[in-house]
Each structure stands twice: as structure tokens, then as C-alpha cells.
CSV table of C-alpha atoms in Angstrom, one decimal:
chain,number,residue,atom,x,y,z
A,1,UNK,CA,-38.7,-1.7,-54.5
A,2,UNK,CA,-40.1,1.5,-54.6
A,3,UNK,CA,-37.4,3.5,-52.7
A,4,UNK,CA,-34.3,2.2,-54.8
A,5,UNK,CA,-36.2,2.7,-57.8
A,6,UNK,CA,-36.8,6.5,-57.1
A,7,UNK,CA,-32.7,6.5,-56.0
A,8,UNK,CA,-32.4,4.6,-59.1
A,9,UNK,CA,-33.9,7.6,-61.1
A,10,UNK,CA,-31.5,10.1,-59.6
A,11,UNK,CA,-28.2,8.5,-60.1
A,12,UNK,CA,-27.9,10.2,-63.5
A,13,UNK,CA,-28.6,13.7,-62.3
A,14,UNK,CA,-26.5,12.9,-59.2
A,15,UNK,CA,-23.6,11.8,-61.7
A,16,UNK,CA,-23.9,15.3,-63.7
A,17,UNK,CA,-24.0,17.2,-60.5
A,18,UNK,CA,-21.2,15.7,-58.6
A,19,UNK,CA,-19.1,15.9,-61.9
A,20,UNK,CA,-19.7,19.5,-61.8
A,21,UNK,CA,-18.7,19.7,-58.1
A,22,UNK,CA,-15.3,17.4,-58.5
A,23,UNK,CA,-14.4,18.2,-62.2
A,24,UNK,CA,-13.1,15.2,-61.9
A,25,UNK,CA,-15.4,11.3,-63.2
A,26,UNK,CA,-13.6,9.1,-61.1
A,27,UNK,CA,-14.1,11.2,-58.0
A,28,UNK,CA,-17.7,12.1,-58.7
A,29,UNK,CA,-18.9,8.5,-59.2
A,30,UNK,CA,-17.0,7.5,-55.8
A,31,UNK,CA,-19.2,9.9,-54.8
A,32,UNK,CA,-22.3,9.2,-55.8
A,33,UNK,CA,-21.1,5.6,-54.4
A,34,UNK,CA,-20.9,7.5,-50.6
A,35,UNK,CA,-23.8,9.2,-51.3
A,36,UNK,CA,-26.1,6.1,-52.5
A,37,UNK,CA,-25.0,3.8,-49.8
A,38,UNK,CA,-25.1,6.3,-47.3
A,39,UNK,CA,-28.8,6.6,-48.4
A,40,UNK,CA,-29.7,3.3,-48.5
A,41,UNK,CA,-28.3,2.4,-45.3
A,42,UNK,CA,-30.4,5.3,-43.5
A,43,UNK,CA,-33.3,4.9,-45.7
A,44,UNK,CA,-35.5,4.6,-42.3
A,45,UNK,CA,-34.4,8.1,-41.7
A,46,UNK,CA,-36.0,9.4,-44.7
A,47,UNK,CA,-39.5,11.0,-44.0
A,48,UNK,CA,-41.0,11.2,-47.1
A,49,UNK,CA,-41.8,15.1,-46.2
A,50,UNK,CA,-40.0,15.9,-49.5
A,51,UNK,CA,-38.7,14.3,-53.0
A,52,UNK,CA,-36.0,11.6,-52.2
A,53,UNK,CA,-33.9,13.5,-54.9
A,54,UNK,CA,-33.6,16.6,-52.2
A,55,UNK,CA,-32.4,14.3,-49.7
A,56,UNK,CA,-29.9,12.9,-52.2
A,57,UNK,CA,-28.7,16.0,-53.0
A,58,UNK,CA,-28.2,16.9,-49.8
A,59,UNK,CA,-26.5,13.5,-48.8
A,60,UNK,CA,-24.4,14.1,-51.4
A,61,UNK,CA,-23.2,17.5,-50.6
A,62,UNK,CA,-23.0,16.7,-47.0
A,63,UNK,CA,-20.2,14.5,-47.9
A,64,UNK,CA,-18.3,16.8,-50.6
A,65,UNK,CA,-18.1,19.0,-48.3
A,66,UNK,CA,-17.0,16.8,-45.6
A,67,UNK,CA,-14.3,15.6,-47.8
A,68,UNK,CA,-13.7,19.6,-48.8
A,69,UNK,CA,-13.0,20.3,-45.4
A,70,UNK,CA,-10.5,17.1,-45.3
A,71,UNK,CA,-8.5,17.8,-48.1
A,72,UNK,CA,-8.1,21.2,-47.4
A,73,UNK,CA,-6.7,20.8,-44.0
A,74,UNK,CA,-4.4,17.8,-45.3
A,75,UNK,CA,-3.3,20.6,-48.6
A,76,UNK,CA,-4.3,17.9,-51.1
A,77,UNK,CA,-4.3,18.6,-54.4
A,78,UNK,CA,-7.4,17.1,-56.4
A,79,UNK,CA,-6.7,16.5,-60.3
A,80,UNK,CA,-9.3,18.1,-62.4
A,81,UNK,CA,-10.0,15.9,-65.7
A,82,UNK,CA,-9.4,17.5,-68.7
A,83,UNK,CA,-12.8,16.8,-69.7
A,84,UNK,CA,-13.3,20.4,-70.5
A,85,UNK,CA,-10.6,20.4,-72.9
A,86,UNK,CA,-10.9,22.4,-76.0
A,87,UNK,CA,-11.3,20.0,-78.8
A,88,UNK,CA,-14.1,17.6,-77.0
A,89,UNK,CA,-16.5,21.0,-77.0
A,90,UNK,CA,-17.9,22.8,-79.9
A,91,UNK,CA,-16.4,26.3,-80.7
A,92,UNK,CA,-18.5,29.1,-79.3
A,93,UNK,CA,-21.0,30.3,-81.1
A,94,UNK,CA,-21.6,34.3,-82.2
A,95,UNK,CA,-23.5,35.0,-78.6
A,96,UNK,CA,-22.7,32.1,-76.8
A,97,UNK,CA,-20.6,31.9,-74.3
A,98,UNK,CA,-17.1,30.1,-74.6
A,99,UNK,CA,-17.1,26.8,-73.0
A,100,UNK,CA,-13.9,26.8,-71.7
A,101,UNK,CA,-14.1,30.4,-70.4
A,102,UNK,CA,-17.1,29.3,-68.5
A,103,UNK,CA,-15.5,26.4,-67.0
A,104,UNK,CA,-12.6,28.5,-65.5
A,105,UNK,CA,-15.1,30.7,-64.4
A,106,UNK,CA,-17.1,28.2,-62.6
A,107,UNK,CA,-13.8,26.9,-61.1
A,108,UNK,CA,-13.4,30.0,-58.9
A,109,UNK,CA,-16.7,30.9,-57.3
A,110,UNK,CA,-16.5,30.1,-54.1
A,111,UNK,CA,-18.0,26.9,-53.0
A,112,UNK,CA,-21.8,27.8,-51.6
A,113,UNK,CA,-21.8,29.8,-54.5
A,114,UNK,CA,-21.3,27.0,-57.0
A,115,UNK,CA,-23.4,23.9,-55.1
A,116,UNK,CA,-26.0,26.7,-55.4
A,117,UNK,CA,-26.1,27.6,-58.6
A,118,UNK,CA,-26.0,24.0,-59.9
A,119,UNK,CA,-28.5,22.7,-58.4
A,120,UNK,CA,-30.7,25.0,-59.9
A,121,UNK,CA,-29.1,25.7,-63.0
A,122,UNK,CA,-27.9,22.1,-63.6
A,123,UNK,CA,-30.4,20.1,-61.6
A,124,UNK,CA,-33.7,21.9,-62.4
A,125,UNK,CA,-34.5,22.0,-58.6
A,126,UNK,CA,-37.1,24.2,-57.7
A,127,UNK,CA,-35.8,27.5,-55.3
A,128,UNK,CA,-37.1,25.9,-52.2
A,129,UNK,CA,-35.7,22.6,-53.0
A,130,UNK,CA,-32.6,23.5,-53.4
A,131,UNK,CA,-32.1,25.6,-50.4
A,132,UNK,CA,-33.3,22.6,-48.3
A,133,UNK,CA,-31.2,20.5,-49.9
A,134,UNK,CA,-28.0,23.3,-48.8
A,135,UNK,CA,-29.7,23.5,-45.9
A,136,UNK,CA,-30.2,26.8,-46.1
A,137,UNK,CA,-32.8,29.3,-46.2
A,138,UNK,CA,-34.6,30.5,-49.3
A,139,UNK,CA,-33.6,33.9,-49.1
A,140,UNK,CA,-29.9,33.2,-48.4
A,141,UNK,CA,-30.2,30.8,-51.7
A,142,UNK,CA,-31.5,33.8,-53.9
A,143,UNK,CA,-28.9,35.7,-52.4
A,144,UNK,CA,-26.2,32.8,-53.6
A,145,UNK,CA,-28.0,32.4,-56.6
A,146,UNK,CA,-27.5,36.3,-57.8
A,147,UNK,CA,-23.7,36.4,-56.4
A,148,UNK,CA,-23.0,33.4,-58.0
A,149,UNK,CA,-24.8,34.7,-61.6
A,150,UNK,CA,-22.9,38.2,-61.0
A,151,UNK,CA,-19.6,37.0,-60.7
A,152,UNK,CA,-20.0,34.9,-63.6
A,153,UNK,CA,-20.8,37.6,-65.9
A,154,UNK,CA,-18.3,39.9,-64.7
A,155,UNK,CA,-15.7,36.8,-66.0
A,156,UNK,CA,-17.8,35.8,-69.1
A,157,UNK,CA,-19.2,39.1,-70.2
A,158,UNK,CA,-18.7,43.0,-70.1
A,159,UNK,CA,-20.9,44.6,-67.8
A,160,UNK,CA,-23.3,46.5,-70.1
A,161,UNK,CA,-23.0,44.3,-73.3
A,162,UNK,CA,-22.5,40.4,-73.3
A,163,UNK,CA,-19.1,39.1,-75.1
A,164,UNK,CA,-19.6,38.6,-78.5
A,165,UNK,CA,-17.3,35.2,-79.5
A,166,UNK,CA,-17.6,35.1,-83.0
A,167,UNK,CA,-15.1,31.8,-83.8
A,168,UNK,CA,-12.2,30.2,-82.1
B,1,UNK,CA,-48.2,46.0,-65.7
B,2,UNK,CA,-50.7,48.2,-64.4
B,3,UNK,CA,-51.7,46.3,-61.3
B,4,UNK,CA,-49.3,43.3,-61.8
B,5,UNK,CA,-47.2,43.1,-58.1
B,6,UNK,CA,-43.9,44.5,-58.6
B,7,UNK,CA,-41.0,43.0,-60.3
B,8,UNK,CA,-38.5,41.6,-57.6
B,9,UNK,CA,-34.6,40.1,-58.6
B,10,UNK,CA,-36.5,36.5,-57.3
B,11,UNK,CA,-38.7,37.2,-60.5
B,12,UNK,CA,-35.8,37.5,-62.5
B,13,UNK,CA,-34.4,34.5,-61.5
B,14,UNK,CA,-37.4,32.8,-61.8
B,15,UNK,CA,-37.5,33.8,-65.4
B,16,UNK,CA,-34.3,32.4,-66.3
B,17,UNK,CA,-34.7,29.2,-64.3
B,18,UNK,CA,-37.9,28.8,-65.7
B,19,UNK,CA,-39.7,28.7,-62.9
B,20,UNK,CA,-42.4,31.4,-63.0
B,21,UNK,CA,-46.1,30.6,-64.7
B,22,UNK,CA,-46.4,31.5,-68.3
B,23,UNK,CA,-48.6,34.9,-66.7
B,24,UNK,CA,-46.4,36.1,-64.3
B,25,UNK,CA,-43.1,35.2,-67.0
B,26,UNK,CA,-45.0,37.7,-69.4
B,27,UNK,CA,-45.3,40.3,-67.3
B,28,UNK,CA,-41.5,40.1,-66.4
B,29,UNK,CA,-40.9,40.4,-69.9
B,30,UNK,CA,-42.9,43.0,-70.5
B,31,UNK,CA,-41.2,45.5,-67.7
B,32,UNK,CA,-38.0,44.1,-69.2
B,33,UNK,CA,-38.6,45.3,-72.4
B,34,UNK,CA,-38.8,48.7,-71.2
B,35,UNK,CA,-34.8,48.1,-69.7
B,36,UNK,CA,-32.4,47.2,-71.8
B,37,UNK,CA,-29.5,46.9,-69.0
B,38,UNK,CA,-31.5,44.7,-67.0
B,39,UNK,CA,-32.5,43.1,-70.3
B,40,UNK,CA,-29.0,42.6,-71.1
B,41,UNK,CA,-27.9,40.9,-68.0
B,42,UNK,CA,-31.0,38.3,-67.9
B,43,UNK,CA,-29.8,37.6,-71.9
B,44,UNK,CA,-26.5,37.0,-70.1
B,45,UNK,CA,-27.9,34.7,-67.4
B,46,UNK,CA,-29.7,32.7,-70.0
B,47,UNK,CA,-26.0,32.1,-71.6
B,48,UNK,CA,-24.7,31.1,-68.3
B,49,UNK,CA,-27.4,28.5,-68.4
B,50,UNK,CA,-26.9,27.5,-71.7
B,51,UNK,CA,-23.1,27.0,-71.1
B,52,UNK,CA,-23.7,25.0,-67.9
B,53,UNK,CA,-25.6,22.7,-69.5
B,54,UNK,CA,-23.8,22.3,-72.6
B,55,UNK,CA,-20.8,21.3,-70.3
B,56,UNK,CA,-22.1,19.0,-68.2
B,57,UNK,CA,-25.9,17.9,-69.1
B,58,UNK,CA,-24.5,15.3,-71.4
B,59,UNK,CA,-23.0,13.7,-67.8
B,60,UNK,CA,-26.8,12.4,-67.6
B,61,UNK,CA,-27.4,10.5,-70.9
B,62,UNK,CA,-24.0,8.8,-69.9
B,63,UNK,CA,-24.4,4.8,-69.3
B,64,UNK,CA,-24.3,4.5,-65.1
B,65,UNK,CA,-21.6,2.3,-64.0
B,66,UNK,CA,-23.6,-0.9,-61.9
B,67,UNK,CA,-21.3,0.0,-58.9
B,68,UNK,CA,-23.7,2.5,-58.6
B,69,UNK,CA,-27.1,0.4,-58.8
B,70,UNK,CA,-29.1,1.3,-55.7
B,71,UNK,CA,-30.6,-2.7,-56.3
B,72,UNK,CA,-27.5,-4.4,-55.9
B,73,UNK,CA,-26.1,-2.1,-53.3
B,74,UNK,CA,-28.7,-3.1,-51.0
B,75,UNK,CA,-29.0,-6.8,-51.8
B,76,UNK,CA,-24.9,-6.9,-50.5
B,77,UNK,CA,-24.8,-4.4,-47.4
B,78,UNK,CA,-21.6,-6.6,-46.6
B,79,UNK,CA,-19.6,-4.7,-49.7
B,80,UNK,CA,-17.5,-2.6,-47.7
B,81,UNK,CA,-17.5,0.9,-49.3
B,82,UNK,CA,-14.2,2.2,-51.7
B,83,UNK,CA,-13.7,4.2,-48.6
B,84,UNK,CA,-14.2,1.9,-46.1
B,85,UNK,CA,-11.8,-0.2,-48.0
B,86,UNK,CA,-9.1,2.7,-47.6
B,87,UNK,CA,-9.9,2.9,-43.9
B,88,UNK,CA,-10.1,-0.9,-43.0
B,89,UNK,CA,-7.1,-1.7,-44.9
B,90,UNK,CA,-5.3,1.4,-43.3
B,91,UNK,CA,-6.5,-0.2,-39.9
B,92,UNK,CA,-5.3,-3.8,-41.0
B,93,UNK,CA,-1.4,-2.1,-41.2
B,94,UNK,CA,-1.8,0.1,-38.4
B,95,UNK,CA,-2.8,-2.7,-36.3
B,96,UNK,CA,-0.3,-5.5,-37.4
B,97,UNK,CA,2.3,-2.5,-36.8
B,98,UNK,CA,0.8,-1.5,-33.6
B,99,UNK,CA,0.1,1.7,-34.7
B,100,UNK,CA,3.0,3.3,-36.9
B,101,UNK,CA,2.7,6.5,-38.8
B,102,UNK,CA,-0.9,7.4,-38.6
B,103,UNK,CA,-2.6,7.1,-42.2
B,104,UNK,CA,-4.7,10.4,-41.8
B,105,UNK,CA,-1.4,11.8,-40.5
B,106,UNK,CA,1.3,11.7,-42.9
B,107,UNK,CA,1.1,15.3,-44.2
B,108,UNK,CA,1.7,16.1,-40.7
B,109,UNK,CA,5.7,16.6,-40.1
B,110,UNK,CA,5.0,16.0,-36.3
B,111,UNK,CA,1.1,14.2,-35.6
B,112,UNK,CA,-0.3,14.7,-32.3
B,113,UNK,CA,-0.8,12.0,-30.1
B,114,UNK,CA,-4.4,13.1,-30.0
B,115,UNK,CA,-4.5,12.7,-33.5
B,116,UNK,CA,-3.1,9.2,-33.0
B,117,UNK,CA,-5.5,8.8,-31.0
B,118,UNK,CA,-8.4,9.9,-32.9
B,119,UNK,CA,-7.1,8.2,-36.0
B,120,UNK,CA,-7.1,4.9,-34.4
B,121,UNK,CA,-10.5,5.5,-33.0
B,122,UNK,CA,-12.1,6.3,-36.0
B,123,UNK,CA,-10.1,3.5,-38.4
B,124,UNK,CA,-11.6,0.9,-35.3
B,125,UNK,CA,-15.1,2.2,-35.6
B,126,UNK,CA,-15.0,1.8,-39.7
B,127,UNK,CA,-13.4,-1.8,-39.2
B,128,UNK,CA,-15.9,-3.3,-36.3
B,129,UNK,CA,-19.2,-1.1,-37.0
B,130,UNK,CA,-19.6,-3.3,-40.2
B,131,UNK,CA,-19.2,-6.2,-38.1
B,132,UNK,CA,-22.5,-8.3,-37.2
B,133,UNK,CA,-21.5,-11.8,-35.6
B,134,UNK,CA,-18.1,-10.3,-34.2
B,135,UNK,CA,-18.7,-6.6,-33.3
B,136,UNK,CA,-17.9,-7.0,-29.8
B,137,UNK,CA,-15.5,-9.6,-28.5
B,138,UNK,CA,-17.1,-9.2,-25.0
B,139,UNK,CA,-21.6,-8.7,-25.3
B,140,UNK,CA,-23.6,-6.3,-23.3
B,141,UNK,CA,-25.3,-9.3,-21.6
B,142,UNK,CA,-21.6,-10.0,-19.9
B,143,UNK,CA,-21.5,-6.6,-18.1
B,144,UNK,CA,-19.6,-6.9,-15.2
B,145,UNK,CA,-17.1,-9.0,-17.0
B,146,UNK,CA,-17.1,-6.6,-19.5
B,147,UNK,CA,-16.2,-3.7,-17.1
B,148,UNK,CA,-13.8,-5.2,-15.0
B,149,UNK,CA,-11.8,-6.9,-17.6
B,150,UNK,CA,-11.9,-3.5,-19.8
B,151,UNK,CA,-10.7,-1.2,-16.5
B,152,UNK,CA,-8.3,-3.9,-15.8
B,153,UNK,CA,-6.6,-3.7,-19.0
B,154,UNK,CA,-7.2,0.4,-19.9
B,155,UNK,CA,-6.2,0.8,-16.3
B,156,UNK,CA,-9.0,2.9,-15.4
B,157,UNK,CA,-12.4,2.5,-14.1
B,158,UNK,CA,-14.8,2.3,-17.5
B,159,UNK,CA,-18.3,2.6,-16.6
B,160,UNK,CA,-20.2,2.4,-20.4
B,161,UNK,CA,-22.4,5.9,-20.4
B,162,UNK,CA,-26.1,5.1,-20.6
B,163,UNK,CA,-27.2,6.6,-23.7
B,164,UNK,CA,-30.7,4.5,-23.9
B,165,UNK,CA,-32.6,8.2,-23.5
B,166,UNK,CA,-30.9,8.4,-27.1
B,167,UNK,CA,-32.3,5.1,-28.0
B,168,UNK,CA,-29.0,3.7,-28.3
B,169,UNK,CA,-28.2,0.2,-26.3
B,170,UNK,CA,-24.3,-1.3,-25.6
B,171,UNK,CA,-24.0,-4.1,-27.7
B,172,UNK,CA,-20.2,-5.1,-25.9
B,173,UNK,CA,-16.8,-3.6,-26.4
B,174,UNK,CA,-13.8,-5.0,-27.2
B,175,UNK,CA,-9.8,-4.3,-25.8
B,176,UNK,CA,-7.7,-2.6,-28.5
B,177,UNK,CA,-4.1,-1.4,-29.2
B,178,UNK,CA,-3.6,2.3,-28.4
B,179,UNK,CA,-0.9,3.2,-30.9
B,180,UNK,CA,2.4,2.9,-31.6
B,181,UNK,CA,4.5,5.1,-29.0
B,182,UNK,CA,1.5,4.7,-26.7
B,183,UNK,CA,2.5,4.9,-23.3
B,184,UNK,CA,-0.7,5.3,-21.9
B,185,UNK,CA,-1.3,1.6,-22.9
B,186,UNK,CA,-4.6,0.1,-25.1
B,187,UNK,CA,-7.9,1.2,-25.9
B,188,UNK,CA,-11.3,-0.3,-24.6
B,189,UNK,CA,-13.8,0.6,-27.4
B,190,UNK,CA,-17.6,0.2,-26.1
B,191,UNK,CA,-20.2,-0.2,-29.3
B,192,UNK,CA,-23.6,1.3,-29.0
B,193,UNK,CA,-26.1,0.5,-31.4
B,194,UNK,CA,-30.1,1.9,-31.6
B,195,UNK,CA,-33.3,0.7,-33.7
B,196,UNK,CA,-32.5,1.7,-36.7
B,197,UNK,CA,-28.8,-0.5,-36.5
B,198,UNK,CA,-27.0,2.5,-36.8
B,199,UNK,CA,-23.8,2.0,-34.0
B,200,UNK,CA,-21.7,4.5,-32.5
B,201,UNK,CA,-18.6,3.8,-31.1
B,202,UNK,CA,-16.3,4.7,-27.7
B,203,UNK,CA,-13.1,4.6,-27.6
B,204,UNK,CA,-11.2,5.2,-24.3
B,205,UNK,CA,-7.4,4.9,-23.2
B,206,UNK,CA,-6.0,6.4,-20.1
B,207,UNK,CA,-4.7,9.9,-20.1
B,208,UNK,CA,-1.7,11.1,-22.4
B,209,UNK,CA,1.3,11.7,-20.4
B,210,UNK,CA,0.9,15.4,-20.8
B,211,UNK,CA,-2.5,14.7,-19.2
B,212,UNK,CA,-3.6,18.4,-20.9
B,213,UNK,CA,-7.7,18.6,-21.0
B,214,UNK,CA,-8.7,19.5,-24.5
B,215,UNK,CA,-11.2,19.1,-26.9
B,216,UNK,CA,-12.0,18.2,-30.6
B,217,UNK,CA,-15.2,17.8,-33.1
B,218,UNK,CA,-14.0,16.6,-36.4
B,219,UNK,CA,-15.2,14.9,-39.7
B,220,UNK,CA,-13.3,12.5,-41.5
B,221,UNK,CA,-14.3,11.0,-44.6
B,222,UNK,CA,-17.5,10.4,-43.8
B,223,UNK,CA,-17.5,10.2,-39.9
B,224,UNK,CA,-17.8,12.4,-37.1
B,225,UNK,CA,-15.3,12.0,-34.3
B,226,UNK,CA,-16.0,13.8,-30.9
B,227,UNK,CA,-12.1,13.6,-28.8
B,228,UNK,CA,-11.8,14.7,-25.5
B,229,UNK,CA,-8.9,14.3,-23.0
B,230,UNK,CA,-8.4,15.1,-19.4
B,231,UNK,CA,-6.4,14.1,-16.7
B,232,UNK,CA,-7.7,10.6,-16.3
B,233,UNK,CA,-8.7,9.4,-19.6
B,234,UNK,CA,-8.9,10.5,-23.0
B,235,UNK,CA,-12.2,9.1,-25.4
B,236,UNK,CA,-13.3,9.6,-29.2
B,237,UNK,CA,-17.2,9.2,-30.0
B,238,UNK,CA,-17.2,8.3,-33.4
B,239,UNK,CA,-20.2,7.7,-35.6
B,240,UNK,CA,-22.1,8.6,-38.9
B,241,UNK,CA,-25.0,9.8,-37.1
B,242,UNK,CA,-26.6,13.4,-38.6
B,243,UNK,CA,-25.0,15.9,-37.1
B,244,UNK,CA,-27.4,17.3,-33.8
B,245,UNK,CA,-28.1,13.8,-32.7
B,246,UNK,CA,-24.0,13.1,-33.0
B,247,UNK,CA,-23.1,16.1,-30.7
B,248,UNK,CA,-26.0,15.1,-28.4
B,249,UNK,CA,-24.6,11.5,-27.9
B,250,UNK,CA,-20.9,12.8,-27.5
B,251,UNK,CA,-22.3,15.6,-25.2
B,252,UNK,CA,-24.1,12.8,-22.9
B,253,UNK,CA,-20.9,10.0,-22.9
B,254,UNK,CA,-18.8,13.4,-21.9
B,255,UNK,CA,-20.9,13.9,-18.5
B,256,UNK,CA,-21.1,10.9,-17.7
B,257,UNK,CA,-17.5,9.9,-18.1
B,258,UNK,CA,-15.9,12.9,-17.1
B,259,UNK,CA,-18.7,13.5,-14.1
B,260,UNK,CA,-18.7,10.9,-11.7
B,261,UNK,CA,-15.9,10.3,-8.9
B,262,UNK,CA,-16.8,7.3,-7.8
B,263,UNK,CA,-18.1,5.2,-10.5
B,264,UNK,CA,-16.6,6.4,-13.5
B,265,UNK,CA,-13.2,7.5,-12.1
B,266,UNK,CA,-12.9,9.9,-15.2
């Protein structure tokens, strides 16, 4: 079948993305699971105007945020994995950002900000895409996009020369 | 860059994001080369990539769990969801306890009856919208036993809004507990269902006693729930439907339930 072969394909960039989103595997596969059986159930919906992996994408975050929305009105508290933990990730490396830094810093851009600037970042999707994926204009996704890439180098950089981490 | 079109922020972006041609990614080098600020913050962009990927790319080359194989999620639509699971079993206690502490509503110190009400309506919808040989106990094709027996029980005259112009057709409804301190007695939910199988769901009980009109759009999990109450009745559209063609289903069972003196009573 052509159609769950091409949601097939996605289910591994879908995994990295929502992992991003969540911080958290258990939660990012459940999911993918909402996202991939909400797909296939309104597969007849889909007019192939676009790639099927923008309209996963966009499934996808219609539902984080859904559940965003949820969580926050009920004051739940979601676990973050401690996937990011030190000793999994390779020390920084003489220009490199640390990994750990980064992760904080990803952690507290605000949410458009973030579902922005992985999709691009992360996913590879093209301006457009993305910002039809958001649902959102293009220009409002540049305008994400460069908020998003400021903030991050205020809290992983100094503003005229890039933090030098030479070893742990 | 003597007649190249001027550098925008999009172009540096681009660069970064790779997603410029190799002519147009040389020219932004170029008038970079003459900035070393700007030149300094794209390096720094570049590093923000790098880290991103380095923390999560790996995700990708992970093995995928087969819960998430699109081929066998389609070959058994029956498998109820891991959320659907929460719900339906959530809706299996609430119903053998007649209603108890609303699931949805236990970080509330004092839940709302509307909330009751909305939380019943939407745990109903996930528990019979799955449903093909027993969605409705009473079918479409039974009408006028359907309505009497339905405005007998809710108390109320229940007309089922016509929402063919939205390509959605009753299927049949069904008579449901309210919930637990419910004094304005069960819940007649009507199911509505269009080409493309995908149902919505009514849910009506007579008014609350404080008989207070209000409204309510909300999204739980992954389902919209439309409540509104007024003197006569109170009702909860719920559905999965994207979001415009939701509110314009709720907008049409609101007029036609809530406008009509003699037939629908609402």
C-alpha cells in the first residue's frame, strides 16, 4: 500500500521529532501512536496537495499541543527522561557547543518557538513546509525561526564571540 | 556581489539550513566575509544545528517499536488506541458507579457539574464511536420511536438536528446515565456519522438545576467537545473532526436545538 508505506518512512523522523518535543520516549512513541492512527483513520482526508510527511507533522503537533493545553490546565507535571544525561553524550568539543547546555536551553523556549525550529533544524523541512505544517505563515515561521536561534545563543554563547568549551 | 539581490536574514537562515543553491549560498558567504559579527553568529547557528542533531538525530537510526507499524495498525482498526483505552476504561467505572468522581476531574477540588457533564459526554463518544454493529441501541430507520422514547426518558422534547448540509446522517442514539449526583436525570446521546465514517456525537440531558445558559469549546485528549446549557437542556457535540468543520457542526445542532419552540422544545 502506497500510503502506509510513505507513513511507514516517516515514523523514524516522527520518533526523533516528538522525542524532542516530549523529552520524554515513552510519551513520544504514544505519540507517534495518536498521530499514525489518527492519520490512517482520516487518510481520505489527505489531498495529496503536499508530502504526507507535512501532514504527519502537523497531525502530530495538532495533538501535542492538544495534550499541552490539557496538562497545563490540569498542573501535570510530565517527567523528562534523563536521556540527556551527562555520561551517555560525548564531552564538548573545543567550539562545540555543550550538549547538555543546549538541552536546558532548548527546554525553555517557548513552545512555537521550539516546534519551529525543529522541524527545520531537526527534520530538514523546507521553510514552507514547515510553516504549513504549524500552520502558520512563512513569514511568521522566519520570524520564529530567528527568535528561536537568538535566544539560543544568548544561553549557549556570548553575544560577540561563541563559548569556547574546551573539556568537561 | 555587484548585482547579486541583497542579502536578507531569510538568506541567512537559508545558509545554515542548507537550503539555498550552491550560487546564491556563495554569495552569502561572500558578503559574510566582509562581517565578522554577523559571521560570528551564523558560526553560532551552525553549532546550534550541530548540537540538535547530535542530541536527538540518533532517535532515527533507533529500531521502531511494531506498535507503531502503519501496516498493522490499519489491518486491526478494532485496536482501541492507548488513549482510548484510558478513556473507555475510565467510562467502564464511571458507568458501573453511575458517574462518581469524574476522571478528567480529579485535580479539581470542586468539578462543575458542566464538567461532569462534558466528561461523560466525551468518555461516551470514545466508548460507542468505535462501535460498528452496536453504536446505537435505537437506528435512525426507527425515528419516531427513537424520539419519543429518548424525550420520554431525558424528559424533554429531542428533535435530532439535521446536519445532512454537513454530509453527516443520524445513525441512532442511545439512553445514557447522566452522572452521579445528576438530578436532571440521563443522557440521550444521538450519533451522526458522514461518508468518510467519521461520527460525531450528541449528548443531551435536561437543564442543570441552576438552569444558567453558558457556553464551552474544549479539547480533550484528542477530541473536541462543544457544551452548551440553557434553561431547557444542556448538550455536548463531541467529535475528532478538524477544527472549522467541528465548530460548524456544533454551530448548526446549537440553532437548531436551542431555536425552535415547538419542535425542539430547547
Amino acid at each position: 500500500m502506497d500510503f502506509l508505506d510513505e507513513i511507514e518512512a516517516t515514523v523514524p523522523a516522527l520518533r526523533r521529532y516528538a522525542r524532542a518535543l516530549t523529552r520524554n520516549a515513552d510519551r513520544a512513541d504514544d505519540l507517534v501512536q495518536d498521530c499514525l492512527e489518527r492519520a490512517i483513520r482520516k487518510r481520505n482526508l489527505f489531498t495529496p496537495t503536499g508530502p504526507v510527511q507535512a501532514w504527519l507533522f502537523r497531525i502530530l503537533i495538532n495533538i501535542w499541543r492538544n495534550d499541552l493545553r490539557f496538562e497545563r490546565r490540569r498542573g501535570d507535571q510530565i517527567p523528562i527522561d534523563s536521556l540527556i544525561a551527562e555520561p551517555s553524550v560525548a564531552p564538548a568539543q573545543p567550539g562545540r557547543i555543550a550538549l547538555s547546555e543546549m538541552s536546558r536551553a532548548i527546554d525553555r523556549l517557548p513552545d512555537d518557538q521550539r516546534e519551529a525550529l525543529l522541524l527545520v533544524v531537526l527534520e530538514g523541512l523546507s521553510y514552507h513546509e514547515a510553516a504549513s505544517a504549524l500552520g502558520i505563515p512563512d513569514g511568521t515561521l522566519m520570524s520564529r525561526l530567528g527568535r528561536a536561534r537568538a535566544t539560543l545563543r544568548m544561553s549557549t554563547g556570548t553575544a560577540d564571540e561563541p563559548r569556547l568549551r574546551s573539556i568537561k | 556581489m555587484t548585482n547579486a539581490a541583497p542579502i536578507s536574514e531569510t538568506d541567512l537562515h537559508a545558509l545554515v539550513d542548507d537550503q539555498l543553491t550552491p550560487e546564491r549560498a556563495a554569495e552569502v558567504e561572500a558578503w559574510l566575509a566582509g562581517r565578522p559579527d554577523k559571521a560570528a553568529e551564523i558560526a553560532n547557528w551552525r553549532r546550534q544545528n550541530e548540537a540538535l542533531d547530535a542530541l536527538f538525530g540518533p532517535v532515527a537510526s533507533e529500531a521502531v517499536p511494531t506498535r507503531l507499524d502503519p501496516h498493522l495498525m490499519a489491518r486491526s482498526p478494532a485496536r482501541p488506541r492507548i488513549a482510548w483505552t484510558r478513556l473507555a476504561a475510565a467510562a467502564v467505572v464511571l458507568l458501573a458507579i453511575g458517574g462518581g468522581i469524574g476522571w478528567f476531574g480529579r485535580s479539581y477540588t470542586l468539578p462543575s457539574s458542566s464538567d461532569e457533564l462534558i466528561t461523560a459526554a466525551i468518555e461516551a463518544h470514545a466508548l460507542y464511536v468505535r462501535e460498528k454493529r452496536h453504536a446505537v441501541e435505537v437506528a435512525a430507520s426507527d425515528r419516531d420511536h427513537l424520539v419519543s422514547w429518548l424525550s420520554n426518558r431525558v424528559e424533554r422534547p429531542i428533535t435530532p438536528p439535521d446536519l445532512a448540509a454537513d454530509g453527516f446522517n443520524l445513525v441512532g442514539g442511545r439512553l445514557l446515565p447522566g452522572y452521579e449526583d445528576a438530578t436532571n436525570g440521563p443522557a440521550a446521546q444521538l450519533m451522526y456519522e458522514n461518508a468518510a465514517a467519521e461520527r460525531v456525537t450528541v449528548f443531551i440531558t435536561a437543564a442543570l438545576d441552576d438552569r444558567s445558559s453558558t457556553y464551552e469549546f474544549l479539547t480533550r485528549k484528542a477530541l473536541d467537545a462543544f457544551y452548551w446549557a440553557n434553561d431547557r437542556i444542556t448538550c455536548t457535540v463531541v467529535g475528532d473532526l478538524p477544527e472549522d468543520q467541528m465548530k460548524a457542526v456544533a454551530r448548526k445542532v446549537y440553532q437548531q436545538l436551542t431555536w425552535r419552540p415547538d419542535g425542539g422544545g430547547a
